[in-house]
CSV table of N, CA and C in Angstrom, one decimal:
chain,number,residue,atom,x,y,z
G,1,UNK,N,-4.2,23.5,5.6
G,1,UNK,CA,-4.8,22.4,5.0
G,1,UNK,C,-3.7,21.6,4.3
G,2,UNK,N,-3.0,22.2,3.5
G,2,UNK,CA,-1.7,21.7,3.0
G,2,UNK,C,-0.9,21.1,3.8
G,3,UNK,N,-0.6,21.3,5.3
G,3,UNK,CA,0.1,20.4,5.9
G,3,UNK,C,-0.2,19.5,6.4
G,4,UNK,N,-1.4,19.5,7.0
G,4,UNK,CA,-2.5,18.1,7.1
G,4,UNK,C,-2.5,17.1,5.9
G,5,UNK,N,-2.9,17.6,4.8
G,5,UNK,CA,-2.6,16.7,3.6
G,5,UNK,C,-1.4,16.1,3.2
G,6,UNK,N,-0.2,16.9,4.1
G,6,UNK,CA,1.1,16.1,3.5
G,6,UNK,C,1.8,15.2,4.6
G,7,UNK,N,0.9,15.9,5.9
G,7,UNK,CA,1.5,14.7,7.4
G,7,UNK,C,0.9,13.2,7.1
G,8,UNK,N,-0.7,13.8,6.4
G,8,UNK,CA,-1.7,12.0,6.1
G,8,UNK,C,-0.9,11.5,5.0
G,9,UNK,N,-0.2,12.0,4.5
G,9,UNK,CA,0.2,10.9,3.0
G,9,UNK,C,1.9,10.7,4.1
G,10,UNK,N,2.5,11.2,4.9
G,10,UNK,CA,3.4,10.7,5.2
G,10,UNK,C,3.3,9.5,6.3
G,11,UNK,N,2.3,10.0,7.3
G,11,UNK,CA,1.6,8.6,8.1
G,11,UNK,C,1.5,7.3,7.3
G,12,UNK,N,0.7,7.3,5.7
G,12,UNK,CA,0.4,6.6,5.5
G,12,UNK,C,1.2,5.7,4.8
G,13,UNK,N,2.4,6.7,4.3
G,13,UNK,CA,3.3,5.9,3.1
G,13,UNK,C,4.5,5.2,4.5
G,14,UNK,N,4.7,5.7,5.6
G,14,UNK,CA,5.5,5.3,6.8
G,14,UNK,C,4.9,4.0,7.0
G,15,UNK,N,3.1,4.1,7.8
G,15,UNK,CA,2.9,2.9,7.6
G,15,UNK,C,2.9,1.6,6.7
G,16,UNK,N,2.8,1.9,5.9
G,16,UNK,CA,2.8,1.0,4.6
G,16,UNK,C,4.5,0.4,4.1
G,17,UNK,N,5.3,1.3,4.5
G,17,UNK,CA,6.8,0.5,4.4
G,17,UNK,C,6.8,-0.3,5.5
G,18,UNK,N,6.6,-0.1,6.7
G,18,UNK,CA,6.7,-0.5,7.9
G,18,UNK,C,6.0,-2.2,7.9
G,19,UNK,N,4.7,-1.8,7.3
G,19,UNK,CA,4.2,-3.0,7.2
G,19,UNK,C,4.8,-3.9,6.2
G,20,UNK,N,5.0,-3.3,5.1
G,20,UNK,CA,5.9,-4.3,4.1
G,20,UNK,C,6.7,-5.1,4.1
G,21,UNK,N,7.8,-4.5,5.3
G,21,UNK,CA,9.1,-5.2,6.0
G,21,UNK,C,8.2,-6.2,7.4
G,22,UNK,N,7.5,-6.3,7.1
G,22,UNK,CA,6.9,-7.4,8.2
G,22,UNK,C,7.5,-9.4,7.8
G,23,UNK,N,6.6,-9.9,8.3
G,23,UNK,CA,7.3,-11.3,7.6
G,23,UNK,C,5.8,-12.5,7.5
G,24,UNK,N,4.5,-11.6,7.7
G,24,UNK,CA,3.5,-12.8,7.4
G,24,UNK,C,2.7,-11.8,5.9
G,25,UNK,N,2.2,-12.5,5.3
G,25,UNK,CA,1.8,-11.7,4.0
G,25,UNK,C,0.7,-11.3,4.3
G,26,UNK,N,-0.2,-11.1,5.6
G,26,UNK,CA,-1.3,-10.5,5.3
G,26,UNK,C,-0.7,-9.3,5.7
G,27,UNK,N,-0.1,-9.0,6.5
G,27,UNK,CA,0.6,-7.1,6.7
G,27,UNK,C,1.7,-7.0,5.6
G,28,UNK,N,1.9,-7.7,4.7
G,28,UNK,CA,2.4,-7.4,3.3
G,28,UNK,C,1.7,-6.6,2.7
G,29,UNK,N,0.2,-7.3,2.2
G,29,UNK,CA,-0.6,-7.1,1.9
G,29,UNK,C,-1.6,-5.7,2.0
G,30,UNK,N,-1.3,-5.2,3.1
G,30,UNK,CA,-1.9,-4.2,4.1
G,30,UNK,C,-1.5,-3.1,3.8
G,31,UNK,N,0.2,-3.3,3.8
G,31,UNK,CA,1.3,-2.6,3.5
G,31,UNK,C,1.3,-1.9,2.2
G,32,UNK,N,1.0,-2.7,1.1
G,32,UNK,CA,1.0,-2.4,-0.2
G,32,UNK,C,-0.1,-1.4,-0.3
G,33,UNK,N,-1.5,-2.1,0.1
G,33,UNK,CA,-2.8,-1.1,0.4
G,33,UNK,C,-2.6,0.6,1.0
G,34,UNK,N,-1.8,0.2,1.9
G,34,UNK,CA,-1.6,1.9,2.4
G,34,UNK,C,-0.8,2.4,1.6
G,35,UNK,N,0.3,1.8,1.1
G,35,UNK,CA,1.4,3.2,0.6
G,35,UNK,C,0.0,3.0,-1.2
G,36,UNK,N,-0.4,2.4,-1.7
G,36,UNK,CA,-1.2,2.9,-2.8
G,36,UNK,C,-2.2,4.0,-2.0
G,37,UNK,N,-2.5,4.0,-1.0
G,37,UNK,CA,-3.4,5.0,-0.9
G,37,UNK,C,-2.8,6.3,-0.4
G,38,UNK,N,-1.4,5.9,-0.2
G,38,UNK,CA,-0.5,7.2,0.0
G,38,UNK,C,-0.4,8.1,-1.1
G,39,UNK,N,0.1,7.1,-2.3
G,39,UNK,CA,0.8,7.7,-3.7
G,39,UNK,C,-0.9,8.5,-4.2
G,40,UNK,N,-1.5,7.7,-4.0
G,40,UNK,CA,-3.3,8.2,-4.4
G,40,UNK,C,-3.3,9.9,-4.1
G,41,UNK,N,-3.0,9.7,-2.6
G,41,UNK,CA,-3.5,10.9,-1.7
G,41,UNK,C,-2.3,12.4,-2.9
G,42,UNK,N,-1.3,11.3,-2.9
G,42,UNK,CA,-0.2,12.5,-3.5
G,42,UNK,C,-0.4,13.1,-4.8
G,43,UNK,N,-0.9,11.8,-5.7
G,43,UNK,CA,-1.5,12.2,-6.9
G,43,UNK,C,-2.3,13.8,-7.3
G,44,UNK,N,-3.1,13.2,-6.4
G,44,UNK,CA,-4.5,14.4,-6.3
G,44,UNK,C,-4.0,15.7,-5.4
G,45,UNK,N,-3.1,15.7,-4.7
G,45,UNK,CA,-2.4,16.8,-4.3
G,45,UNK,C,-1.3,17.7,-4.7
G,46,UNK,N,-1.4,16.8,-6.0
G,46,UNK,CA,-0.2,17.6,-6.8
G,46,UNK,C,-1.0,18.6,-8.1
G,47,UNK,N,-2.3,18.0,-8.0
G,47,UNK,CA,-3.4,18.2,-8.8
G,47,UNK,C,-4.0,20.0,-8.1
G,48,UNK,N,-3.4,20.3,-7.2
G,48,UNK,CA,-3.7,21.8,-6.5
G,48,UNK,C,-5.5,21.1,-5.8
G,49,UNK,N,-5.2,21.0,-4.5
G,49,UNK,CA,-6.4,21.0,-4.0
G,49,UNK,C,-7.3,22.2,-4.6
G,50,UNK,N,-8.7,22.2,-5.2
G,50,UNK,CA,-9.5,23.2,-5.2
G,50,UNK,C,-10.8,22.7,-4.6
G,51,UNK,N,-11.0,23.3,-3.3
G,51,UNK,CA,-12.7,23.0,-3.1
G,51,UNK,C,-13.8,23.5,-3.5
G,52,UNK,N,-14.5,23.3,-4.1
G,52,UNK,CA,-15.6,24.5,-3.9
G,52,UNK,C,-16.1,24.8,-5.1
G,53,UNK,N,-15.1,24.5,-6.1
G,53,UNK,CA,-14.9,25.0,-7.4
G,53,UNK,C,-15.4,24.1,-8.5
G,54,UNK,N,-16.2,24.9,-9.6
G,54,UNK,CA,-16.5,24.0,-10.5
G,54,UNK,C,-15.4,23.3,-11.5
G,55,UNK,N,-15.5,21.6,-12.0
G,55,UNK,CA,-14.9,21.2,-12.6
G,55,UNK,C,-14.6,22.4,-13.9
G,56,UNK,N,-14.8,22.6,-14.6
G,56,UNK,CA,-14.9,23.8,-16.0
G,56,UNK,C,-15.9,24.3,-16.1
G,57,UNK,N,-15.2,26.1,-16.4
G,57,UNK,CA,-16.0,27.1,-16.5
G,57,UNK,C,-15.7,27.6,-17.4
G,58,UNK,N,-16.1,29.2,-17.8
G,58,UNK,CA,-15.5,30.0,-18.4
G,58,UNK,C,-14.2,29.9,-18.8
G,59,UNK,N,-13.8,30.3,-20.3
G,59,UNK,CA,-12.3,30.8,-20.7
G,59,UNK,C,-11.7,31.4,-19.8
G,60,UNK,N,-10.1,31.5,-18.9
G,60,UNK,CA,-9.4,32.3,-18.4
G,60,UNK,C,-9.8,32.6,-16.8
G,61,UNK,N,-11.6,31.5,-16.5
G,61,UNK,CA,-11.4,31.9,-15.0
G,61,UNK,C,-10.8,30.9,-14.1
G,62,UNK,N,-10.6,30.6,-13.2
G,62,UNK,CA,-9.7,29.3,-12.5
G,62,UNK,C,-10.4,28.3,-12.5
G,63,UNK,N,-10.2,26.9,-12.1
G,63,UNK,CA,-11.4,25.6,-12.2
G,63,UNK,C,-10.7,24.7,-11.8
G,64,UNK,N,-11.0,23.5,-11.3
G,64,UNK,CA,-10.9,22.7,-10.7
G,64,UNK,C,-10.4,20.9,-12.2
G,65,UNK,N,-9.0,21.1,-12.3
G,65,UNK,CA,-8.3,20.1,-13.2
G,65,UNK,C,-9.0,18.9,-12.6
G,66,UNK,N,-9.7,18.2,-13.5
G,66,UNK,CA,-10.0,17.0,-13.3
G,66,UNK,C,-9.5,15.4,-13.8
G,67,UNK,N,-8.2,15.8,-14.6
G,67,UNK,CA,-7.3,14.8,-14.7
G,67,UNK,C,-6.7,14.0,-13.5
G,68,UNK,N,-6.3,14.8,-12.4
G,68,UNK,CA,-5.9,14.1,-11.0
G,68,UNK,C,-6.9,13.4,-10.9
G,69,UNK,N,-8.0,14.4,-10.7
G,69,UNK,CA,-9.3,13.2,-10.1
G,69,UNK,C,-9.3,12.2,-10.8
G,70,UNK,N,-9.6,12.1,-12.4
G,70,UNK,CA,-9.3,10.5,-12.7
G,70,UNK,C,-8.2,9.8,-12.8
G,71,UNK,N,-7.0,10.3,-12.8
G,71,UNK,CA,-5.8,9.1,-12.4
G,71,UNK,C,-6.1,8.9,-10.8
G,72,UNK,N,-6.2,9.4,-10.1
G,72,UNK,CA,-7.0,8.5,-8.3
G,72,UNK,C,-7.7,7.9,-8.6
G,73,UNK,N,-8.8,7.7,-9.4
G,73,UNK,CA,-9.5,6.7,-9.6
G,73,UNK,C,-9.5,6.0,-10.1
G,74,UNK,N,-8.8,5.9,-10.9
G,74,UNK,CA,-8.4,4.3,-11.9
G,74,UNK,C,-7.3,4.2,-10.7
G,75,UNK,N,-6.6,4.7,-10.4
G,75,UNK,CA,-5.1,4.2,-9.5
G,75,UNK,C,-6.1,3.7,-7.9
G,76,UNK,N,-6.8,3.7,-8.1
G,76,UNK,CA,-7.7,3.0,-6.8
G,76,UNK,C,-8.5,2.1,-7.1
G,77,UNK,N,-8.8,2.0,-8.3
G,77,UNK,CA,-9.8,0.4,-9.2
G,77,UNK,C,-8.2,-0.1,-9.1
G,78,UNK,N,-7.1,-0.1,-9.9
G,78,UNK,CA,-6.0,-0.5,-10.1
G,78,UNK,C,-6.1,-1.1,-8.5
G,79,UNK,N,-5.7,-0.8,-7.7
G,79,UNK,CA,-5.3,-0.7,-5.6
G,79,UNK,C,-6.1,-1.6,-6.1
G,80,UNK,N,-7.3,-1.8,-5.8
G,80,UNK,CA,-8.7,-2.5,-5.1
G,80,UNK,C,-8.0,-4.2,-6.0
G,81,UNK,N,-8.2,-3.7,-7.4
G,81,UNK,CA,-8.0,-5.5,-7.5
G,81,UNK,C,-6.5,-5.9,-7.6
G,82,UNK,N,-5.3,-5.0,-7.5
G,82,UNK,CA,-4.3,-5.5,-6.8
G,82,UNK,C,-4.2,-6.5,-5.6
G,83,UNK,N,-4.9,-5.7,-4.6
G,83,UNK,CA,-5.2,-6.1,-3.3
G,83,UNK,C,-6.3,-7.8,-3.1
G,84,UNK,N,-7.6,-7.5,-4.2
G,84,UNK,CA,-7.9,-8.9,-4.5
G,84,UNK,C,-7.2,-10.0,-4.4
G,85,UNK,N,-6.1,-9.8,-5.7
G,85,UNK,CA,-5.4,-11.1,-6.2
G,85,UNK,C,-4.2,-11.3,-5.2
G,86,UNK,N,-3.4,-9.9,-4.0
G,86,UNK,CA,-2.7,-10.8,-3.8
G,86,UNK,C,-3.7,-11.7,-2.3
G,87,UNK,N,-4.8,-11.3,-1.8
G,87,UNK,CA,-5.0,-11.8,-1.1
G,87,UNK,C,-5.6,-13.0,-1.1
G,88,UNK,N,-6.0,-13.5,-2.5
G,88,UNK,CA,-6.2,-14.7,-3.0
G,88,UNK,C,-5.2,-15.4,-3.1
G,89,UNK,N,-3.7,-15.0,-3.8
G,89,UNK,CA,-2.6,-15.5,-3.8
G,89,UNK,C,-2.1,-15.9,-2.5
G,90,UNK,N,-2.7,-15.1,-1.2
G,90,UNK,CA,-1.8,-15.6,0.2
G,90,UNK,C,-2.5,-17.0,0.7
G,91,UNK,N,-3.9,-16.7,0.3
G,91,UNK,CA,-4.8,-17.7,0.6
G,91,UNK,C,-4.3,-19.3,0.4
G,92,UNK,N,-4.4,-18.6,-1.0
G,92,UNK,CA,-4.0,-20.1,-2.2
G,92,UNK,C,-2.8,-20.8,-1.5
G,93,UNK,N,-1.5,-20.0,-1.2
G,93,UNK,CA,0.1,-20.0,-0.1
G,93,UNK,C,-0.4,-20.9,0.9
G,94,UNK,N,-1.5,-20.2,1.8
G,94,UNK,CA,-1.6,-20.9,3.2
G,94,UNK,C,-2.0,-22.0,3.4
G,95,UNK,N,-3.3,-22.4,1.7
G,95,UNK,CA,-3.9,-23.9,2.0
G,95,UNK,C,-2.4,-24.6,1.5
G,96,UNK,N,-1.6,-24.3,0.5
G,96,UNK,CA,-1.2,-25.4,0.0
G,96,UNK,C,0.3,-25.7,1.2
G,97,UNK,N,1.0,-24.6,1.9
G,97,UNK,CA,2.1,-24.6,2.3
G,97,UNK,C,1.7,-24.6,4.2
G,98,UNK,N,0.3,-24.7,4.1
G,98,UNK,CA,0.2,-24.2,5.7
G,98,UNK,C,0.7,-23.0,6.5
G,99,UNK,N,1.6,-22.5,5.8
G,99,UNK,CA,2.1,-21.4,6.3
G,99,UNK,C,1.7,-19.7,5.7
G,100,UNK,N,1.8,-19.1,6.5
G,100,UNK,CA,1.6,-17.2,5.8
G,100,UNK,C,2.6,-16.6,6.2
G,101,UNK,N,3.9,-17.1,6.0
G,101,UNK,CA,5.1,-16.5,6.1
G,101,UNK,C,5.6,-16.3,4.6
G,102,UNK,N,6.2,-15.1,4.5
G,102,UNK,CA,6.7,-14.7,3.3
G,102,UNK,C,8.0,-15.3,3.2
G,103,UNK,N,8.8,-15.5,3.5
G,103,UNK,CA,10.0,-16.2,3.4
G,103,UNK,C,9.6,-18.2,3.2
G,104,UNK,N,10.2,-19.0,2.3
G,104,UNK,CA,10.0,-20.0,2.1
G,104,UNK,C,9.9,-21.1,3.0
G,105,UNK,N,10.5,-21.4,3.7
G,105,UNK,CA,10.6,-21.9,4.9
G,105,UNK,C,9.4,-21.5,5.9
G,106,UNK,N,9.2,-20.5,5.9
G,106,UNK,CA,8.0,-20.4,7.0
G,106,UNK,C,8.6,-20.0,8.4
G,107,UNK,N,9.9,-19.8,8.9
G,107,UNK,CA,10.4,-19.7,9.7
G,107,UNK,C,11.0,-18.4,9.4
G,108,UNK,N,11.4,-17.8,10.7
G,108,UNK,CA,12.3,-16.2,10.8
G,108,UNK,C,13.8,-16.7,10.6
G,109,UNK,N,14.0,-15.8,9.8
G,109,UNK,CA,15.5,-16.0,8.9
G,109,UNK,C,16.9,-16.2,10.5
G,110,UNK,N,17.6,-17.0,10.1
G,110,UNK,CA,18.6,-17.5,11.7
G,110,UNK,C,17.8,-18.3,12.2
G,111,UNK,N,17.1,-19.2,12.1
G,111,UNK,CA,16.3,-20.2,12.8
G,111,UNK,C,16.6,-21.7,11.7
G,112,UNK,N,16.9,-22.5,12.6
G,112,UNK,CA,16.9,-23.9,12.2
G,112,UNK,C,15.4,-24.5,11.8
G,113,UNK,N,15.4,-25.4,11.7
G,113,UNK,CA,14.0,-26.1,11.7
G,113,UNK,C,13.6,-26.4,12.6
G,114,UNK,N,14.7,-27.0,13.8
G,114,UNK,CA,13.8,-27.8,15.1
G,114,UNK,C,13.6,-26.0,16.1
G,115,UNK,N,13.8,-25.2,16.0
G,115,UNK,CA,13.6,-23.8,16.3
G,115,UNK,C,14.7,-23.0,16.8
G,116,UNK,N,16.0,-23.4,16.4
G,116,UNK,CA,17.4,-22.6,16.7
G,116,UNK,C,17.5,-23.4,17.8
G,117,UNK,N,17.0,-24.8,18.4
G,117,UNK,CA,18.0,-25.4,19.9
G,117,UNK,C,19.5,-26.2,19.3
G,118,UNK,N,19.5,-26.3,18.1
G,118,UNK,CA,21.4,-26.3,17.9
G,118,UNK,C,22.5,-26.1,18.5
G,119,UNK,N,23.4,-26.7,18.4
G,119,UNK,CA,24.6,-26.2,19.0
G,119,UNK,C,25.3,-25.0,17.6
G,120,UNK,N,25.8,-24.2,18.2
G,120,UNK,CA,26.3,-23.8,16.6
G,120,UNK,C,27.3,-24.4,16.5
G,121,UNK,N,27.4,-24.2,14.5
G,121,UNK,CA,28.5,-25.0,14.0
G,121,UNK,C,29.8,-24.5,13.8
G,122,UNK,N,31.1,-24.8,14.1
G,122,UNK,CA,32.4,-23.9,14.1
G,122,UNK,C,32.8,-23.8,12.8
């Protein structure tokens, strides 16, 4: 179970850089979303998975810490309106610049404006 738990948080935190290093802000955006739900998954895993088990019981018998559980949850209200504002922010980007490229220009970095048909310059 433990390794299943730590392949999904590495899928997910892989994906989420991968997307990051992209260059239009909605897989920015995407990107940011997965690796929070990476660090989430890690949170609560460091928390000792217990299934089954009551939140608190008895003095001295084992139970289930429910401090992980709520730092995932606020750290996922946190995610959720992260993810809101920046995708209002890309929005806001697109009407005013026409473009959803993360770089200013709107163009892939080594590219002229008329689309790299230049001669290069010596």
């Amino acid at each position: 179970m433990a390794a299943l738990y730590a392949i999904t948080i590495g899928i997910l935190a892989a994906g989420g850089i991968y997307l990051l290093l992209r260059e239009r802000v909605f897989t920015v955006v995407l990107g940011l979303t997965l690796l929070s739900y990476a660090v989430s998954l890690f949170l609560l895993g460091m928390g000792r998975l217990s299934i089954g088990r009551p939140p608190v019981i008895v003095a001295g018998a084992s139970y289930a810490d429910p401090l992980p559980q709520a730092l995932v949850l606020t750290a996922i209200v946190i995610a959720f309106g992260m993810t809101a504002f920046a995708v209002v922010l890309a929005l806001r980007s697109l009407g005013l610049t026409g473009s959803d490229h993360v770089d200013a220009a709107g163009q892939p970095e080594g590219r002229d404006a008329d689309g790299g048909n230049q001669e290069p310059r010596p």
